[in-house]
Amino acid sequence: MNKVKKGYSFNIISVAIMSLTPIFNKLSLTDLSPIQASFFNALFSTLVLLITVLLDKSKIKIYHNKFICS
């Protein structure tokens, strides 16, 4: 898969996830507290990010900036 097709596929996946997230949050608020819903939202986003990184076979870079981490 070339870079253009990979970019299009990641863009479509991103739009699909971002459009489904408010629906999942609205449905989950009937059974969960808002804190639990936000935790599951963050967990779901992290899982999608990790799957994307594993499929892309790239490393996650952590930057340390002394102006941000002061």
Short mmCIF file of C-alpha atoms in Angstrom, two decimals:
data_model
loop_
_atom_site.label_atom_id
_atom_site.label_comp_id
_atom_site.label_asym_id
_atom_site.label_seq_id
_atom_site.Cartn_x
_atom_site.Cartn_y
_atom_site.Cartn_z
CA MET A 1 0.00 0.00 0.00
CA ASN A 2 1.51 3.32 -0.98
CA LYS A 3 1.53 6.39 1.25
CA VAL A 4 -1.42 8.09 -0.45
CA LYS A 5 -3.74 5.08 -0.04
CA LYS A 6 -2.55 4.60 3.54
CA GLY A 7 -3.29 8.27 4.27
CA TYR A 8 -6.77 7.99 2.78
CA SER A 9 -7.53 4.84 4.78
CA PHE A 10 -6.31 6.38 8.06
CA ASN A 11 -8.36 9.49 7.32
CA ILE A 12 -11.53 7.47 6.71
CA ILE A 13 -10.95 5.43 9.89
CA SER A 14 -10.41 8.65 11.86
CA VAL A 15 -13.62 10.21 10.56
CA ALA A 16 -15.58 7.02 11.31
CA ILE A 17 -14.28 6.84 14.89
CA MET A 18 -14.82 10.54 15.54
CA SER A 19 -18.39 10.33 14.23
CA LEU A 20 -19.24 7.28 16.34
CA THR A 21 -17.74 8.59 19.59
CA PRO A 22 -20.57 11.04 20.46
CA ILE A 23 -23.15 8.33 19.80
CA PHE A 24 -21.33 5.89 22.08
CA ASN A 25 -21.03 8.59 24.75
CA LYS A 26 -24.74 9.43 24.60
CA LEU A 27 -25.74 5.77 24.85
CA SER A 28 -23.30 5.08 27.64
CA LEU A 29 -24.48 7.98 29.82
CA THR A 30 -27.70 6.11 30.53
CA ASP A 31 -25.76 3.29 32.23
CA LEU A 32 -22.45 4.91 33.19
CA SER A 33 -21.37 8.00 35.03
CA PRO A 34 -19.73 10.78 32.99
CA ILE A 35 -16.33 9.93 34.51
CA GLN A 36 -16.62 6.30 33.45
CA ALA A 37 -17.74 7.32 29.97
CA SER A 38 -14.77 9.68 29.55
CA PHE A 39 -12.42 6.94 30.79
CA PHE A 40 -13.77 4.45 28.27
CA ASN A 41 -13.57 7.11 25.56
CA ALA A 42 -9.89 7.71 26.35
CA LEU A 43 -9.24 3.96 26.54
CA PHE A 44 -10.89 3.38 23.17
CA SER A 45 -8.86 6.18 21.57
CA THR A 46 -5.64 4.78 23.05
CA LEU A 47 -6.40 1.30 21.74
CA VAL A 48 -7.09 2.64 18.25
CA LEU A 49 -3.84 4.63 18.38
CA LEU A 50 -1.82 1.57 19.44
CA ILE A 51 -3.39 -0.60 16.74
CA THR A 52 -2.60 2.09 14.17
CA VAL A 53 1.01 2.33 15.34
CA LEU A 54 1.40 -1.44 15.25
CA LEU A 55 -0.06 -1.67 11.77
CA ASP A 56 2.13 1.18 10.56
CA LYS A 57 5.17 -0.45 12.24
CA SER A 58 6.51 2.86 13.45
CA LYS A 59 7.90 3.78 16.84
CA ILE A 60 6.23 6.17 19.24
CA LYS A 61 8.56 9.08 19.93
CA ILE A 62 8.42 10.80 23.29
CA TYR A 63 9.78 14.33 23.27
CA HIS A 64 11.02 16.01 26.42
CA ASN A 65 10.90 19.77 26.32
CA LYS A 66 12.18 21.66 29.35
CA PHE A 67 9.78 24.52 28.69
CA ILE A 68 6.73 22.25 28.76
CA CYS A 69 7.79 19.97 31.63
CA SER A 70 8.77 22.65 34.10
#
